[in-house]
Amino acid sequence: MGETEHHHHHQDHQAPPPVQAPPPPNLGLSRGPIWQPAEQLLQLHYCIHSNPSWHEALLLAFQHYIVMLGTTVFIATTLVNAMGGDAGEKARVIQTLLFMSGINTLLQSWFGSRLPAVMSGSVAFILPVLSIINDYTDMTFSSEHERFTYTMRTIQGSLIVSSFINIILGYSRAWGNLTRLFSPVVIVPVVSLVGLGLFARGFPQLANCVQIGLPMLILLVLTQQYMKRLHHATHHVLERFALLLCVAVVWAFAAILTVAGAYNNVKRSTQFSCRTDRSYLMSSAPWIRVPYPFQWGTPIFKASHVFGMMGAALVSAAETTGTFYAASRLSGATAPPAYVLSRSIGLQGLNMLLDGIFGTVVGTTASVENVGLLGLTHIGSRRVIQISCGFMIFFSIFGKFGAFFASIPLPIFAAIYCVLFGIVAAVGISFLQFANSNSMRNMYVLGLSLFLGISISQYFAMNTAPDGHGPTRTNAGWFNDILNTIFSSAPTVAIIVGTILDNTLEHKQIAERGLPWWVPFQSRKGDVRNDEFYHYPLRISELIPSRFL
């Protein structure tokens, strides 16, 4: 018995441990494909230096012309009447803006950024221009026409002097050195707010005439994204030219409503937004007119107005930089190097100098909506943008033809902006793939830059009176104009906040900020593709001293 008990005890001691069940699967692990960071968008049909057929390129270029018209007409409508101008002077201002947009875009695509970005009038200049208009409200003039020309001459002088801010920042390479402080963590809020910061020009303007704005938005989304699936033959056409088709359909619908008397008994502001016969551009525009230097008279230089315009020049440089980053991604190019951004901002200053000489009512910046159109059509060809310059110059000279398209109601453009600005904002978010999106440090920089960029600019917008007076109200009017203009721009606030935080907060390793990907694009020889995308045309680079390249 004892032996048996001992034997059983020994057997129990030698028994193997029970087999443990395998641990439960970690459901947090991805079981699908993991998308690797991609420097170039794979869905592009044509990149920066590839070109569609000529007939397609012409239609795409005309589409870019139609898209940039909205901002041009909006600026002229906002400012010319307040300056005392009539419908004829509004038509001539639109012609001048179109003419200089064509010239400036050609120069920028040849000798500046070399990106497929349209250069058009900048809304950042509206605040300092309103300040100039307000200063002349109480002055006595023999006629409203005299008040208009006197105001235009003052704007000309302010643009001419303030242009040297961008010329110096660009060609001294100071702006390029500033962009070397950027990382993908900074680029995300800057580019995103280039699109999101313009939200007031989307649905709020669409709502001024819901009867045509909302159908335009719905029709554009349905046609461009869903109807192209109906048949393979329509896929190609609708994906690239749905915007033109929708504009034609909704514009015709608005004309039918106007003729039928749908807006006869509504308030004046609704008639102005909805009717197709309230712009008076067709009747007032000249058949042929070539804009020429100092067409409004000798420029007037006043220090207080010049300083206010300098703030707008800085804002236009910041917004243009963010737009160029979006354009590079949507055209299949590498991120623009520091030396390219320096020369492009310097050239933008020269463009502003030309704007002042020819008498545009505002300065120049890169058009956000046209960059969004690159993403909508999946075509980032530089040649298409250069052809669109021909349409801008042609319709600026032959005024009646240009006035026909400029009479498209603004809510139609606002519906288009809802899509195009959203695309640019999403492109900004895509830069986050090159940094550590799981880093709490990066989340802090991104969150604060995005929120303050929107919140501060919205505060300044909400507290700015129709005459241009903002929340900064000291005894120095020029100082007020500078601060009110700078902090009314969401991308500019994002650059200030993001750059300071990203370069001063502690980080564990440089890869956390995405610098290993970012740094090679900041110098000419850092990446072999830089010269491929950004070199000057022909052999011009051999004739220009290297310090200016």
mmCIF file of N, CA and C in Angstrom, residues 425-519:
data_model
loop_
_atom_site.group_PDB
_atom_site.id
_atom_site.type_symbol
_atom_site.label_atom_id
_atom_site.label_comp_id
_atom_site.label_asym_id
_atom_site.label_seq_id
_atom_site.Cartn_x
_atom_site.Cartn_y
_atom_site.Cartn_z
ATOM 1 N N ALA A 425 -7.970 71.108 -49.180
ATOM 2 C CA ALA A 425 -7.849 70.822 -47.750
ATOM 3 C C ALA A 425 -7.439 69.371 -47.512
ATOM 4 N N ALA A 426 -8.018 68.453 -48.294
ATOM 5 C CA ALA A 426 -7.680 67.030 -48.144
ATOM 6 C C ALA A 426 -6.243 66.746 -48.582
ATOM 7 N N VAL A 427 -5.763 67.468 -49.592
ATOM 8 C CA VAL A 427 -4.371 67.302 -50.025
ATOM 9 C C VAL A 427 -3.425 67.678 -48.891
ATOM 10 N N GLY A 428 -3.768 68.718 -48.156
ATOM 11 C CA GLY A 428 -2.942 69.085 -47.006
ATOM 12 C C GLY A 428 -2.858 67.973 -45.985
ATOM 13 N N ILE A 429 -3.983 67.313 -45.713
ATOM 14 C CA ILE A 429 -3.995 66.209 -44.746
ATOM 15 C C ILE A 429 -3.107 65.060 -45.220
ATOM 16 N N SER A 430 -3.005 64.867 -46.542
ATOM 17 C CA SER A 430 -2.221 63.742 -47.068
ATOM 18 C C SER A 430 -0.737 63.861 -46.749
ATOM 19 N N PHE A 431 -0.245 65.069 -46.449
ATOM 20 C CA PHE A 431 1.171 65.226 -46.093
ATOM 21 C C PHE A 431 1.490 64.593 -44.745
ATOM 22 N N LEU A 432 0.471 64.305 -43.943
ATOM 23 C CA LEU A 432 0.711 63.728 -42.628
ATOM 24 C C LEU A 432 1.288 62.321 -42.711
ATOM 25 N N GLN A 433 1.124 61.640 -43.854
ATOM 26 C CA GLN A 433 1.624 60.279 -43.993
ATOM 27 C C GLN A 433 3.151 60.207 -43.862
ATOM 28 N N PHE A 434 3.847 61.318 -44.050
ATOM 29 C CA PHE A 434 5.303 61.305 -44.011
ATOM 30 C C PHE A 434 5.856 61.577 -42.608
ATOM 31 N N ALA A 435 4.976 61.916 -41.663
ATOM 32 C CA ALA A 435 5.377 62.102 -40.265
ATOM 33 C C ALA A 435 4.703 61.030 -39.419
ATOM 34 N N ASN A 436 5.021 61.007 -38.138
ATOM 35 C CA ASN A 436 4.440 60.030 -37.225
ATOM 36 C C ASN A 436 3.073 60.534 -36.762
ATOM 37 N N SER A 437 2.009 59.963 -37.321
ATOM 38 C CA SER A 437 0.659 60.406 -36.971
ATOM 39 C C SER A 437 0.209 59.871 -35.619
ATOM 40 N N ASN A 438 1.000 58.979 -34.997
ATOM 41 C CA ASN A 438 0.671 58.458 -33.669
ATOM 42 C C ASN A 438 1.374 59.217 -32.552
ATOM 43 N N SER A 439 2.153 60.227 -32.926
ATOM 44 C CA SER A 439 2.908 60.987 -31.935
ATOM 45 C C SER A 439 2.003 62.035 -31.276
ATOM 46 N N MET A 440 1.939 62.010 -29.962
ATOM 47 C CA MET A 440 1.144 63.000 -29.245
ATOM 48 C C MET A 440 1.712 64.402 -29.440
ATOM 49 N N ARG A 441 3.038 64.496 -29.588
ATOM 50 C CA ARG A 441 3.653 65.790 -29.855
ATOM 51 C C ARG A 441 3.132 66.366 -31.161
ATOM 52 N N ASN A 442 3.137 65.537 -32.216
ATOM 53 C CA ASN A 442 2.656 65.999 -33.513
ATOM 54 C C ASN A 442 1.166 66.346 -33.463
ATOM 55 N N MET A 443 0.402 65.557 -32.714
ATOM 56 C CA MET A 443 -1.029 65.866 -32.583
ATOM 57 C C MET A 443 -1.232 67.232 -31.943
ATOM 58 N N TYR A 444 -0.387 67.555 -30.969
ATOM 59 C CA TYR A 444 -0.493 68.855 -30.304
ATOM 60 C C TYR A 444 -0.218 69.986 -31.291
ATOM 61 N N VAL A 445 0.859 69.845 -32.077
ATOM 62 C CA VAL A 445 1.209 70.890 -33.044
ATOM 63 C C VAL A 445 0.109 71.030 -34.094
ATOM 64 N N LEU A 446 -0.350 69.894 -34.625
ATOM 65 C CA LEU A 446 -1.394 69.934 -35.650
ATOM 66 C C LEU A 446 -2.691 70.530 -35.103
ATOM 67 N N GLY A 447 -3.107 70.047 -33.946
ATOM 68 C CA GLY A 447 -4.379 70.497 -33.388
ATOM 69 C C GLY A 447 -4.395 71.979 -33.089
ATOM 70 N N LEU A 448 -3.334 72.465 -32.454
ATOM 71 C CA LEU A 448 -3.297 73.877 -32.099
ATOM 72 C C LEU A 448 -3.177 74.757 -33.342
ATOM 73 N N SER A 449 -2.384 74.339 -34.323
ATOM 74 C CA SER A 449 -2.226 75.129 -35.547
ATOM 75 C C SER A 449 -3.538 75.203 -36.330
ATOM 76 N N LEU A 450 -4.213 74.061 -36.460
ATOM 77 C CA LEU A 450 -5.478 74.045 -37.188
ATOM 78 C C LEU A 450 -6.541 74.868 -36.468
ATOM 79 N N PHE A 451 -6.681 74.645 -35.165
ATOM 80 C CA PHE A 451 -7.747 75.326 -34.435
ATOM 81 C C PHE A 451 -7.515 76.835 -34.368
ATOM 82 N N LEU A 452 -6.298 77.244 -34.001
ATOM 83 C CA LEU A 452 -6.032 78.675 -33.915
ATOM 84 C C LEU A 452 -6.069 79.335 -35.288
ATOM 85 N N GLY A 453 -5.636 78.616 -36.315
ATOM 86 C CA GLY A 453 -5.710 79.178 -37.665
ATOM 87 C C GLY A 453 -7.135 79.530 -38.051
ATOM 88 N N ILE A 454 -8.070 78.630 -37.757
ATOM 89 C CA ILE A 454 -9.480 78.885 -38.078
ATOM 90 C C ILE A 454 -10.095 79.865 -37.085
ATOM 91 N N SER A 455 -9.810 79.656 -35.795
ATOM 92 C CA SER A 455 -10.477 80.434 -34.748
ATOM 93 C C SER A 455 -10.047 81.897 -34.767
ATOM 94 N N ILE A 456 -8.747 82.155 -34.854
ATOM 95 C CA ILE A 456 -8.270 83.542 -34.842
ATOM 96 C C ILE A 456 -8.741 84.288 -36.079
ATOM 97 N N SER A 457 -8.608 83.668 -37.252
ATOM 98 C CA SER A 457 -9.042 84.338 -38.487
ATOM 99 C C SER A 457 -10.547 84.594 -38.481
ATOM 100 N N GLN A 458 -11.325 83.658 -37.906
ATOM 101 C CA GLN A 458 -12.765 83.859 -37.829
ATOM 102 C C GLN A 458 -13.104 84.999 -36.865
ATOM 103 N N TYR A 459 -12.364 85.110 -35.777
ATOM 104 C CA TYR A 459 -12.581 86.220 -34.845
ATOM 105 C C TYR A 459 -12.364 87.560 -35.537
ATOM 106 N N PHE A 460 -11.285 87.661 -36.296
ATOM 107 C CA PHE A 460 -11.007 88.920 -36.996
ATOM 108 C C PHE A 460 -12.053 89.187 -38.079
ATOM 109 N N ALA A 461 -12.514 88.114 -38.755
ATOM 110 C CA ALA A 461 -13.541 88.299 -39.796
ATOM 111 C C ALA A 461 -14.866 88.750 -39.195
ATOM 112 N N MET A 462 -15.244 88.152 -38.062
ATOM 113 C CA MET A 462 -16.524 88.492 -37.433
ATOM 114 C C MET A 462 -16.529 89.904 -36.858
ATOM 115 N N ASN A 463 -15.361 90.411 -36.496
ATOM 116 C CA ASN A 463 -15.281 91.729 -35.877
ATOM 117 C C ASN A 463 -14.734 92.790 -36.825
ATOM 118 N N THR A 464 -14.812 92.516 -38.114
ATOM 119 C CA THR A 464 -14.407 93.489 -39.119
ATOM 120 C C THR A 464 -15.653 94.124 -39.730
ATOM 121 N N ALA A 465 -15.737 95.422 -39.663
ATOM 122 C CA ALA A 465 -16.894 96.142 -40.187
ATOM 123 C C ALA A 465 -16.864 96.160 -41.710
ATOM 124 N N PRO A 466 -17.988 96.439 -42.360
ATOM 125 C CA PRO A 466 -18.016 96.493 -43.836
ATOM 126 C C PRO A 466 -17.048 97.508 -44.435
ATOM 127 N N ASP A 467 -16.678 98.538 -43.642
ATOM 128 C CA ASP A 467 -15.741 99.534 -44.169
ATOM 129 C C ASP A 467 -14.287 99.121 -43.992
ATOM 130 N N GLY A 468 -14.035 97.911 -43.465
ATOM 131 C CA GLY A 468 -12.676 97.401 -43.353
ATOM 132 C C GLY A 468 -12.037 97.563 -41.999
ATOM 133 N N HIS A 469 -12.698 98.212 -41.048
ATOM 134 C CA HIS A 469 -12.130 98.381 -39.710
ATOM 135 C C HIS A 469 -12.235 97.068 -38.944
ATOM 136 N N GLY A 470 -11.084 96.543 -38.492
ATOM 137 C CA GLY A 470 -11.044 95.277 -37.788
ATOM 138 C C GLY A 470 -10.959 95.457 -36.284
ATOM 139 N N PRO A 471 -10.763 94.363 -35.558
ATOM 140 C CA PRO A 471 -10.720 94.438 -34.088
ATOM 141 C C PRO A 471 -9.500 95.165 -33.540
ATOM 142 N N THR A 472 -8.410 95.224 -34.313
ATOM 143 C CA THR A 472 -7.238 95.985 -33.872
ATOM 144 C C THR A 472 -7.475 97.455 -34.201
ATOM 145 N N ARG A 473 -7.665 98.267 -33.171
ATOM 146 C CA ARG A 473 -8.021 99.676 -33.397
ATOM 147 C C ARG A 473 -7.176 100.569 -32.496
ATOM 148 N N THR A 474 -5.991 100.888 -32.972
ATOM 149 C CA THR A 474 -5.124 101.828 -32.275
ATOM 150 C C THR A 474 -5.173 103.164 -33.014
ATOM 151 N N ASN A 475 -4.403 104.120 -32.539
ATOM 152 C CA ASN A 475 -4.364 105.427 -33.204
ATOM 153 C C ASN A 475 -3.578 105.380 -34.508
ATOM 154 N N ALA A 476 -2.800 104.323 -34.704
ATOM 155 C CA ALA A 476 -2.012 104.166 -35.935
ATOM 156 C C ALA A 476 -2.797 103.304 -36.921
ATOM 157 N N GLY A 477 -3.401 103.929 -37.922
ATOM 158 C CA GLY A 477 -4.222 103.198 -38.880
ATOM 159 C C GLY A 477 -3.433 102.175 -39.671
ATOM 160 N N TRP A 478 -2.190 102.511 -40.028
ATOM 161 C CA TRP A 478 -1.374 101.588 -40.812
ATOM 162 C C TRP A 478 -1.069 100.322 -40.007
ATOM 163 N N PHE A 479 -0.833 100.478 -38.690
ATOM 164 C CA PHE A 479 -0.571 99.333 -37.829
ATOM 165 C C PHE A 479 -1.817 98.454 -37.721
ATOM 166 N N ASN A 480 -2.976 99.074 -37.631
ATOM 167 C CA ASN A 480 -4.235 98.324 -37.595
ATOM 168 C C ASN A 480 -4.411 97.498 -38.858
ATOM 169 N N ASP A 481 -4.125 98.104 -40.012
ATOM 170 C CA ASP A 481 -4.312 97.399 -41.285
ATOM 171 C C ASP A 481 -3.395 96.188 -41.392
ATOM 172 N N ILE A 482 -2.150 96.335 -40.940
ATOM 173 C CA ILE A 482 -1.203 95.219 -41.019
ATOM 174 C C ILE A 482 -1.670 94.049 -40.160
ATOM 175 N N LEU A 483 -1.989 94.312 -38.897
ATOM 176 C CA LEU A 483 -2.391 93.220 -38.000
ATOM 177 C C LEU A 483 -3.731 92.623 -38.407
ATOM 178 N N ASN A 484 -4.692 93.459 -38.768
ATOM 179 C CA ASN A 484 -6.002 92.940 -39.158
ATOM 180 C C ASN A 484 -5.906 92.071 -40.403
ATOM 181 N N THR A 485 -5.038 92.441 -41.330
ATOM 182 C CA THR A 485 -4.891 91.663 -42.566
ATOM 183 C C THR A 485 -4.176 90.345 -42.302
ATOM 184 N N ILE A 486 -3.087 90.380 -41.530
ATOM 185 C CA ILE A 486 -2.310 89.166 -41.267
ATOM 186 C C ILE A 486 -3.135 88.139 -40.504
ATOM 187 N N PHE A 487 -3.819 88.581 -39.447
ATOM 188 C CA PHE A 487 -4.527 87.626 -38.596
ATOM 189 C C PHE A 487 -5.920 87.285 -39.117
ATOM 190 N N SER A 488 -6.306 87.866 -40.242
ATOM 191 C CA SER A 488 -7.542 87.438 -40.906
ATOM 192 C C SER A 488 -7.294 86.273 -41.856
ATOM 193 N N SER A 489 -6.025 85.909 -42.039
ATOM 194 C CA SER A 489 -5.651 84.830 -42.950
ATOM 195 C C SER A 489 -5.350 83.564 -42.163
ATOM 196 N N ALA A 490 -6.161 82.528 -42.343
ATOM 197 C CA ALA A 490 -5.963 81.269 -41.618
ATOM 198 C C ALA A 490 -4.618 80.612 -41.936
ATOM 199 N N PRO A 491 -4.188 80.506 -43.213
ATOM 200 C CA PRO A 491 -2.879 79.886 -43.482
ATOM 201 C C PRO A 491 -1.715 80.648 -42.855
ATOM 202 N N THR A 492 -1.808 81.981 -42.818
ATOM 203 C CA THR A 492 -0.723 82.770 -42.226
ATOM 204 C C THR A 492 -0.616 82.509 -40.728
ATOM 205 N N VAL A 493 -1.746 82.442 -40.040
ATOM 206 C CA VAL A 493 -1.739 82.117 -38.613
ATOM 207 C C VAL A 493 -1.182 80.712 -38.404
ATOM 208 N N ALA A 494 -1.546 79.768 -39.270
ATOM 209 C CA ALA A 494 -1.053 78.394 -39.155
ATOM 210 C C ALA A 494 0.460 78.332 -39.334
ATOM 211 N N ILE A 495 1.002 79.126 -40.255
ATOM 212 C CA ILE A 495 2.457 79.152 -40.454
ATOM 213 C C ILE A 495 3.145 79.667 -39.181
ATOM 214 N N ILE A 496 2.613 80.736 -38.597
ATOM 215 C CA ILE A 496 3.224 81.317 -37.403
ATOM 216 C C ILE A 496 3.191 80.323 -36.241
ATOM 217 N N VAL A 497 2.002 79.792 -35.957
ATOM 218 C CA VAL A 497 1.847 78.893 -34.810
ATOM 219 C C VAL A 497 2.585 77.575 -35.044
ATOM 220 N N GLY A 498 2.385 76.967 -36.209
ATOM 221 C CA GLY A 498 2.978 75.663 -36.497
ATOM 222 C C GLY A 498 4.491 75.701 -36.527
ATOM 223 N N THR A 499 5.082 76.720 -37.148
ATOM 224 C CA THR A 499 6.544 76.800 -37.250
ATOM 225 C C THR A 499 7.179 76.988 -35.878
ATOM 226 N N ILE A 500 6.590 77.850 -35.056
ATOM 227 C CA ILE A 500 7.150 78.078 -33.711
ATOM 228 C C ILE A 500 7.066 76.799 -32.873
ATOM 229 N N LEU A 501 5.905 76.167 -32.851
ATOM 230 C CA LEU A 501 5.745 74.974 -32.016
ATOM 231 C C LEU A 501 6.607 73.817 -32.507
ATOM 232 N N ASP A 502 6.611 73.576 -33.815
ATOM 233 C CA ASP A 502 7.308 72.410 -34.346
ATOM 234 C C ASP A 502 8.819 72.516 -34.161
ATOM 235 N N ASN A 503 9.339 73.737 -34.121
ATOM 236 C CA ASN A 503 10.788 73.912 -33.990
ATOM 237 C C ASN A 503 11.239 74.152 -32.561
ATOM 238 N N THR A 504 10.306 74.238 -31.625
ATOM 239 C CA THR A 504 10.700 74.469 -30.232
ATOM 240 C C THR A 504 10.286 73.337 -29.294
ATOM 241 N N LEU A 505 9.251 72.574 -29.637
ATOM 242 C CA LEU A 505 8.842 71.465 -28.782
ATOM 243 C C LEU A 505 9.821 70.304 -28.910
ATOM 244 N N GLU A 506 10.026 69.577 -27.824
ATOM 245 C CA GLU A 506 10.956 68.454 -27.795
ATOM 246 C C GLU A 506 10.425 67.308 -28.657
ATOM 247 N N HIS A 507 11.344 66.651 -29.364
ATOM 248 C CA HIS A 507 10.981 65.460 -30.132
ATOM 249 C C HIS A 507 12.049 64.397 -29.911
ATOM 250 N N LYS A 508 11.621 63.133 -29.973
ATOM 251 C CA LYS A 508 12.532 62.033 -29.652
ATOM 252 C C LYS A 508 13.528 61.774 -30.770
ATOM 253 N N GLN A 509 13.067 61.862 -32.009
ATOM 254 C CA GLN A 509 13.950 61.643 -33.149
ATOM 255 C C GLN A 509 13.416 62.430 -34.329
ATOM 256 N N ILE A 510 14.301 62.739 -35.276
ATOM 257 C CA ILE A 510 13.893 63.596 -36.385
ATOM 258 C C ILE A 510 12.862 62.914 -37.281
ATOM 259 N N ALA A 511 12.864 61.571 -37.287
ATOM 260 C CA ALA A 511 11.884 60.860 -38.107
ATOM 261 C C ALA A 511 10.461 61.117 -37.626
ATOM 262 N N GLU A 512 10.315 61.463 -36.361
ATOM 263 C CA GLU A 512 8.984 61.746 -35.821
ATOM 264 C C GLU A 512 8.334 62.918 -36.544
ATOM 265 N N ARG A 513 9.149 63.902 -36.935
ATOM 266 C CA ARG A 513 8.633 65.083 -37.637
ATOM 267 C C ARG A 513 8.592 64.887 -39.154
ATOM 268 N N GLY A 514 9.087 63.769 -39.648
ATOM 269 C CA GLY A 514 9.100 63.529 -41.082
ATOM 270 C C GLY A 514 10.255 64.177 -41.806
ATOM 271 N N LEU A 515 11.285 64.588 -41.087
ATOM 272 C CA LEU A 515 12.403 65.297 -41.712
ATOM 273 C C LEU A 515 13.228 64.445 -42.663
ATOM 274 N N PRO A 516 13.428 63.133 -42.412
ATOM 275 C CA PRO A 516 14.193 62.343 -43.390
ATOM 276 C C PRO A 516 13.567 62.380 -44.785
ATOM 277 N N TRP A 517 12.240 62.456 -44.860
ATOM 278 C CA TRP A 517 11.597 62.578 -46.175
ATOM 279 C C TRP A 517 11.668 64.002 -46.683
ATOM 280 N N TRP A 518 11.577 64.974 -45.792
ATOM 281 C CA TRP A 518 11.415 66.369 -46.180
ATOM 282 C C TRP A 518 12.724 67.033 -46.618
ATOM 283 N N VAL A 519 13.800 66.780 -45.886
ATOM 284 C CA VAL A 519 15.051 67.514 -46.088
ATOM 285 C C VAL A 519 15.617 67.388 -47.511
#
